[in-house]
Each structure stands twice: as structure tokens, then as C-alpha cells.
XYZ file of C-alpha atoms in Angstrom:
393
model
C 7.085 -28.903 29.858
C 9.958 -27.984 32.217
C 11.831 -30.805 33.887
C 11.502 -30.816 37.722
C 14.616 -29.383 39.363
C 16.232 -31.441 42.125
C 16.317 -29.624 45.432
C 19.736 -29.068 46.900
C 18.857 -27.504 50.254
C 19.718 -29.288 53.524
C 17.232 -30.583 56.038
C 17.505 -29.859 59.774
C 15.978 -32.451 62.092
C 15.594 -32.562 65.873
C 16.416 -35.949 67.399
C 15.238 -35.943 70.972
C 14.858 -34.998 73.725
C 11.854 -37.344 73.617
C 13.221 -39.720 71.001
C 12.658 -43.386 71.994
C 16.254 -44.426 71.386
C 17.835 -41.360 72.962
C 19.425 -42.407 76.212
C 17.725 -39.948 78.488
C 16.857 -36.412 77.465
C 19.584 -35.650 74.933
C 18.657 -33.471 71.960
C 20.595 -33.637 68.715
C 20.085 -31.012 66.013
C 21.070 -32.970 62.913
C 21.681 -31.376 59.511
C 21.004 -33.898 56.764
C 21.737 -34.042 53.059
C 19.391 -36.850 52.110
C 20.555 -39.735 54.309
C 23.999 -38.295 54.969
C 24.778 -36.403 58.168
C 26.364 -33.024 57.429
C 26.420 -31.679 60.984
C 25.244 -32.647 64.447
C 24.910 -30.414 67.482
C 24.132 -31.993 70.869
C 22.042 -29.852 73.219
C 22.448 -30.659 76.907
C 20.977 -29.477 80.168
C 17.475 -30.944 80.179
C 18.329 -32.955 83.313
C 20.428 -30.374 85.130
C 19.673 -30.336 88.857
C 22.551 -28.341 90.327
C 24.309 -31.294 91.931
C 27.588 -29.439 92.510
C 25.858 -26.546 94.276
C 23.799 -28.910 96.431
C 27.047 -30.574 97.558
C 28.380 -27.253 98.826
C 25.443 -26.958 101.244
C 25.450 -30.495 102.635
C 27.738 -32.555 104.814
C 29.166 -35.605 103.062
C 26.732 -37.991 104.729
C 23.745 -35.748 103.959
C 24.912 -35.598 100.348
C 25.328 -39.367 99.896
C 21.699 -40.073 98.889
C 21.967 -37.414 96.161
C 25.010 -38.825 94.395
C 23.310 -42.022 93.250
C 21.206 -39.795 90.998
C 24.150 -38.837 88.761
C 24.787 -42.089 86.999
C 21.735 -43.983 88.180
C 22.854 -47.250 86.573
C 26.241 -47.467 88.313
C 25.255 -46.067 91.676
C 27.993 -47.661 93.783
C 30.684 -45.735 91.909
C 29.182 -42.348 92.658
C 29.037 -43.278 96.336
C 32.609 -44.568 96.262
C 33.979 -41.343 94.825
C 31.962 -39.219 97.269
C 33.562 -40.840 100.296
C 37.026 -41.470 98.805
C 37.656 -37.714 98.752
C 37.010 -37.042 102.452
C 38.826 -40.274 103.365
C 41.957 -39.057 101.604
C 41.606 -35.531 103.028
C 41.353 -36.898 106.558
C 43.758 -39.810 105.944
C 41.191 -42.314 107.201
C 42.099 -45.971 106.911
C 39.498 -48.441 105.634
C 39.480 -51.932 107.219
C 40.396 -54.808 104.932
C 36.966 -56.388 105.114
C 35.251 -53.127 104.200
C 37.591 -52.689 101.246
C 36.752 -56.180 99.970
C 33.015 -55.547 100.383
C 33.427 -52.313 98.413
C 35.243 -54.083 95.578
C 32.481 -56.716 95.372
C 29.764 -54.036 95.288
C 31.619 -51.915 92.715
C 32.149 -54.827 90.366
C 28.530 -55.971 90.664
C 27.511 -52.414 89.860
C 29.835 -52.408 86.840
C 28.173 -55.558 85.502
C 24.688 -54.095 86.056
C 25.700 -50.933 84.192
C 27.217 -52.816 81.260
C 24.110 -55.016 81.019
C 21.847 -52.012 80.792
C 24.180 -50.593 78.177
C 24.067 -53.775 76.116
C 20.271 -54.150 75.974
C 19.371 -50.653 74.675
C 22.438 -50.638 72.381
C 21.222 -53.799 70.720
C 17.659 -52.447 70.557
C 19.003 -49.278 68.900
C 20.545 -51.258 66.074
C 17.513 -53.467 65.637
C 17.962 -56.529 67.874
C 15.154 -56.721 70.433
C 15.886 -60.070 72.094
C 18.985 -59.159 74.188
C 17.003 -56.323 75.761
C 14.802 -58.881 77.511
C 17.687 -61.178 78.377
C 19.751 -58.560 80.184
C 16.972 -57.801 82.657
C 17.052 -61.419 83.774
C 20.654 -61.179 85.003
C 20.377 -57.582 86.145
C 17.426 -58.478 88.358
C 19.612 -61.000 90.192
C 22.258 -58.341 90.817
C 19.592 -56.012 92.198
C 18.354 -58.802 94.479
C 21.893 -59.082 95.864
C 22.045 -55.308 96.332
C 18.687 -55.295 98.069
C 19.762 -58.050 100.462
C 22.964 -56.198 101.418
C 21.854 -52.563 101.389
C 18.058 -52.591 101.591
C 17.755 -50.732 98.274
C 17.740 -51.941 94.687
C 19.084 -48.859 92.902
C 19.875 -45.946 95.225
C 21.811 -47.785 97.896
C 23.224 -45.158 100.277
C 25.585 -47.920 101.405
C 29.148 -46.577 101.457
C 30.328 -44.680 104.525
C 33.463 -42.724 105.331
C 35.827 -45.403 106.669
C 33.836 -48.426 105.534
C 30.302 -49.453 104.641
C 26.965 -48.943 106.395
C 26.262 -52.583 107.250
C 27.994 -55.940 107.043
C 27.007 -58.540 104.443
C 23.998 -60.543 105.675
C 24.188 -64.251 106.461
C 24.269 -66.407 103.318
C 24.941 -63.469 100.988
C 28.392 -64.659 99.929
C 27.068 -68.071 98.826
C 24.238 -66.375 96.929
C 26.741 -64.131 95.166
C 29.000 -67.054 94.240
C 25.976 -68.839 92.763
C 25.207 -65.731 90.747
C 28.792 -65.605 89.404
C 28.587 -69.185 88.135
C 25.211 -68.531 86.536
C 26.266 -65.233 84.985
C 29.236 -66.736 83.117
C 26.808 -68.976 81.235
C 24.723 -65.858 80.507
C 27.698 -64.014 78.996
C 28.488 -67.060 76.853
C 24.887 -66.928 75.650
C 25.219 -63.240 74.720
C 28.386 -63.926 72.790
C 26.755 -66.782 70.897
C 23.716 -64.621 70.140
C 25.425 -61.345 69.264
C 29.180 -61.387 68.688
C 29.306 -63.370 65.445
C 25.875 -62.325 64.197
C 26.384 -61.102 60.595
C 23.672 -58.415 60.779
C 25.131 -57.051 64.016
C 28.637 -56.993 62.524
C 27.358 -55.126 59.454
C 25.935 -52.416 61.699
C 28.917 -51.878 64.019
C 32.140 -52.891 62.263
C 34.078 -49.858 61.093
C 31.410 -47.438 62.381
C 32.545 -44.576 64.606
C 36.297 -45.204 64.472
C 38.434 -43.315 67.001
C 42.235 -43.555 66.796
C 44.418 -43.780 69.909
C 45.875 -40.248 69.650
C 42.457 -38.823 68.910
C 40.986 -40.550 71.981
C 43.717 -39.043 74.163
C 43.281 -35.563 72.686
C 39.542 -35.609 73.355
C 40.122 -36.737 76.949
C 38.130 -39.946 76.528
C 38.281 -42.597 79.234
C 36.950 -46.032 80.083
C 35.885 -48.442 77.306
C 35.985 -45.572 74.790
C 39.734 -45.189 75.402
C 40.541 -48.887 75.793
C 38.752 -49.768 72.545
C 41.201 -47.461 70.746
C 44.245 -49.504 71.706
C 45.245 -47.781 74.964
C 45.576 -49.997 78.041
C 44.518 -47.510 80.708
C 42.451 -48.644 83.675
C 42.482 -46.635 86.900
C 42.082 -49.823 88.928
C 45.595 -50.752 87.758
C 46.963 -47.201 87.594
C 45.801 -45.759 90.917
C 45.797 -48.991 92.989
C 42.721 -47.892 94.945
C 40.719 -50.172 97.275
C 42.299 -53.643 97.106
C 42.280 -54.314 93.358
C 46.002 -55.141 93.415
C 45.288 -58.302 95.403
C 43.251 -59.889 92.618
C 44.342 -61.484 89.384
C 42.610 -59.850 86.381
C 43.431 -58.311 83.010
C 42.644 -54.936 81.491
C 40.314 -55.446 78.512
C 41.278 -53.505 75.383
C 40.970 -53.635 71.586
C 42.890 -52.001 68.740
C 40.223 -51.149 66.183
C 38.519 -48.219 67.901
C 35.130 -48.818 66.252
C 31.717 -49.584 67.791
C 32.443 -53.328 67.672
C 35.648 -52.839 69.682
C 33.742 -50.892 72.332
C 31.191 -53.706 72.531
C 33.953 -56.333 72.898
C 35.694 -54.341 75.638
C 32.508 -54.127 77.702
C 31.635 -57.802 77.222
C 35.201 -58.673 78.288
C 34.947 -56.398 81.318
C 31.881 -58.264 82.557
C 33.775 -61.561 82.677
C 36.792 -59.884 84.332
C 34.465 -58.366 86.947
C 33.135 -61.839 87.713
C 36.729 -63.038 88.193
C 37.406 -60.184 90.643
C 34.162 -60.817 92.567
C 34.860 -64.545 92.877
C 38.374 -63.915 94.215
C 37.105 -61.289 96.647
C 34.309 -63.522 97.943
C 36.661 -66.440 98.470
C 39.339 -64.346 100.178
C 37.192 -61.922 102.164
C 38.806 -61.387 105.591
C 37.059 -61.088 108.965
C 37.166 -58.014 111.141
C 35.178 -54.780 111.280
C 33.246 -53.484 108.265
C 33.892 -49.846 109.157
C 36.573 -47.795 110.830
C 35.248 -47.406 114.362
C 37.766 -44.688 115.160
C 35.704 -42.141 113.214
C 32.706 -42.926 115.374
C 34.560 -41.633 118.434
C 34.582 -38.009 117.285
C 31.223 -37.233 118.886
C 31.627 -39.587 121.834
C 31.520 -36.994 124.633
C 28.792 -34.765 123.259
C 26.489 -37.696 122.619
C 26.476 -40.234 125.461
C 23.709 -42.335 123.902
C 26.028 -43.109 120.991
C 26.855 -46.352 122.787
C 23.383 -47.581 123.579
C 21.684 -50.526 121.931
C 19.704 -48.676 119.277
C 22.663 -46.776 117.879
C 24.941 -49.767 117.776
C 22.700 -52.524 116.539
C 19.543 -51.197 114.912
C 20.023 -48.165 112.708
C 22.172 -47.733 109.626
C 24.396 -45.479 111.700
C 25.259 -42.086 110.242
C 28.924 -41.188 110.613
C 29.628 -38.131 112.740
C 30.234 -35.161 110.496
C 33.832 -34.074 110.488
C 35.593 -31.058 109.117
C 37.149 -31.129 105.683
C 40.642 -29.720 106.136
C 41.742 -26.661 104.199
C 43.261 -28.296 101.121
C 42.290 -29.356 97.650
C 42.233 -32.808 96.163
C 41.255 -34.656 92.983
C 40.033 -38.227 93.422
C 38.922 -40.595 90.674
C 37.618 -44.102 90.159
C 37.248 -46.269 87.083
C 33.470 -46.195 86.615
C 31.818 -48.360 83.923
C 31.676 -45.373 81.564
C 35.177 -44.041 82.231
C 37.029 -41.882 84.724
C 34.631 -40.498 87.321
C 36.438 -37.823 89.287
C 35.755 -35.214 91.915
C 37.775 -32.068 92.568
C 37.224 -31.196 96.196
C 38.276 -28.077 98.106
C 37.894 -28.169 101.890
C 37.565 -25.029 103.977
C 37.801 -26.101 107.639
C 34.053 -26.599 107.549
C 31.722 -29.585 107.447
C 30.608 -28.480 103.957
C 32.974 -28.671 100.966
C 33.893 -25.234 99.625
C 33.959 -26.543 96.037
C 32.768 -29.861 94.654
C 33.529 -30.261 90.951
C 32.317 -33.436 89.276
C 34.156 -34.842 86.266
C 31.554 -37.102 84.687
C 32.898 -39.607 82.142
C 29.745 -39.510 79.999
C 29.916 -35.742 79.497
C 33.500 -35.822 78.258
C 32.997 -38.928 76.100
C 29.951 -37.300 74.501
C 32.022 -34.382 73.148
C 33.395 -36.481 70.304
C 29.905 -37.391 69.005
C 29.534 -34.569 66.371
C 32.895 -35.479 64.881
C 32.087 -39.200 64.746
C 28.695 -38.836 63.027
C 29.695 -36.353 60.313
C 29.732 -37.968 56.847
C 27.960 -41.053 58.240
C 24.410 -42.192 57.468
C 21.476 -41.124 59.606
C 20.989 -44.674 60.936
C 24.588 -44.759 62.182
C 23.906 -41.954 64.675
C 22.125 -44.385 66.988
C 24.902 -46.976 66.679
C 27.605 -44.454 67.528
C 25.661 -42.763 70.314
C 24.786 -46.153 71.796
C 28.410 -47.280 71.744
C 29.502 -44.182 73.682
C 27.247 -45.197 76.620
C 25.940 -42.004 78.167
C 23.575 -41.426 81.068
C 22.095 -37.940 81.016
C 21.917 -37.801 84.816
C 25.692 -37.493 85.000
C 26.099 -35.552 81.750
C 23.836 -32.741 82.983
C 24.343 -33.157 86.753
């Protein structure tokens, strides 16, 4: 009788785009040798909606409701970047109060994004409980958003020269209450997760990225800071009024999945510190730059009547984007979210190039998963934190 020969051929498996622990519609073509990953090819584009082309046929204010659909978990950042560009092109000053309101909203959005990273990441590596916990805190953030903007997820709140509406009565106290409550929540997460031996087994030393490697791949955000590089655009670019608050850049040396987890957990507590300082020091004054409103004053005499001034979420008058080019960026929860904008003396941008952090961070995935086990793919992919809305645009 002949002995059975062992088969040496490789196996090719599709993970996604409908895989339960894929974050959105990402498809990975994985080549396996038993349990070991030989090769991995990400296939993108299942959620492509032509966002850059749409921008070139809309005024900035018409385009604002679209942008929250890029990274639909950190919606305030996409709005911030969309209006920062035209503000810099037109050299429009933002009142102090509006800038503080923006900082509060951005940091709340950062916490909401990190929470909805943490839950699925833990579920991916086998811990179900945190997934239910994070919705408890995230729901409170969305209640705050709904009170201020009228919307839970797609806010359409930022405006060129300020914000669409002032904070409602009692909102600041509500937000301060949330900050106190949330710090106890983070402590609970750390007790539950950070020193959990099973969790540490799954993430320690998995998906290591060195500092030079992170720079060469163009990584940003927690991916870069977990590799030992202290780079945060809030400190580097001094945008909005971040310089007026006392906070530290969170970073780790190891560069593995655990380091990326620790950076994000640390960022949530730093965000709370920023929000508390902003709420306590928020100045009075206008919440938008009223000078921009005056552009259409003569053509539109009813601009001053009661309905325009006190009832509607007023749309800003459209103004021309001057003939120059500009790159603006903000530190979004996932990394550097940038827009390259070319004006053409028209109300529409001539070119609107989006630099999504998730797309650029995702490039390193095939290199990280090679020679790892099949189960580590989910750990590594989860630690990168991608949202397919902004990867595919």
C-alpha cells in the first residue's frame, strides 16, 4: 500500500467583502500555507462614490453634507477640513468662541471614533463585552451632538468663518458631566482590557512597525505615534486654538498592536482634558464671522429679516475661491486628513484632492501580515483602524 503524500500546494482564500469582522467592504485575497499567511492582497473600491468629482461641481456649503460620508465615525473632522481650506484661501478669521466650540466638537468626535474602534477591535480578537460597553458612552456623545447640531452622526454643523448655531442653553454643564463620567469609563476599560493576559497574548509583538518604516510608508496618527514618533498636527500646525490648552501627545515605542491600542486609549483621556479646559474657558462673543454674511447684502434685502437671522441654520453666501492652490490638514482620529484644493476664480473648486489617513495606513497591511498566522490578520487590520468610506471615497 502506498503511503499518502502530503500536499504542498497553497490555498487562496477570499476574506471579505462581506466578512463579519471586515471593517466595511474590504476584500483581502489571502494566500495560505496551512495556517501561515504567504501573501495578502487588499482589493479596494467597493464603496467608491466619486467624492472628489462631486466636490468639483458643488459650492463648499452645498458640499458640506457630503463630506460626513467619508469617515462616518469622525464626521466633525471631515467638516473641519472642508471649511479650513476656503477659510485659508480667503483669509477669513474665525471668532474665538467659534474656535473653542470647534475644538470641543472635534475632540468629542475623536473620542466617539476611538470608542467605535475599540469595540470592534476587541470583538475581532475574541472579547465581546467591550463592544457593548463602548456604545453606552458613545450614545452620550451623540446625545450632545444632537443637542448642539440637531443630528447624531451627519452634523452639517461647521460653517466658513464659524459654526452654524451657538451651543444651546445648559449644553456646557451637560458636557462637563459627561467628561467626569467618561473618565470613570476609561478607567473601567483599562481594568478590563489593558492587563488582561489573553488580550496581551493576542496583541503583544503582533504587527510591529519600526519608526523609519512608519515614516517611509507615510503613516500618520496613532499608527505613527505608536512607533515612537511624537508627531501630532495639533501641536505641529497650531490650528484652531489647541495651543491654549495644556495636553500631551500620546506615543509609544514598541510599534506593535498593543502600542496602537495604548496610544488611542491615552488619546481619549487627553481629549477629555482638552474639552474640560475649553468648556471652562470658552469666551463670549459671536459664534460665526458675520463679515462673510455681508457679501450678498445688497442683492438680497431680506437677508436681515427675522426668519433669516433667528430661525434657519443660515447658509453662508457662496464666495469665489481665489486662483491659487493650497494643502490643508487636520489631525483626525485615524491620522492626517488633508485636502489639496485648487481654486479657479469660481464658486466651485477646480480640483479637490482628498488625502484620507485610512487609505495610506492600509498600504502597509500586506507587509505586516506576511509570515503571520491567519488569526493575526484580524488583529493587525483592527489595529490599523480603517473606515472604507474614506479609503474608497
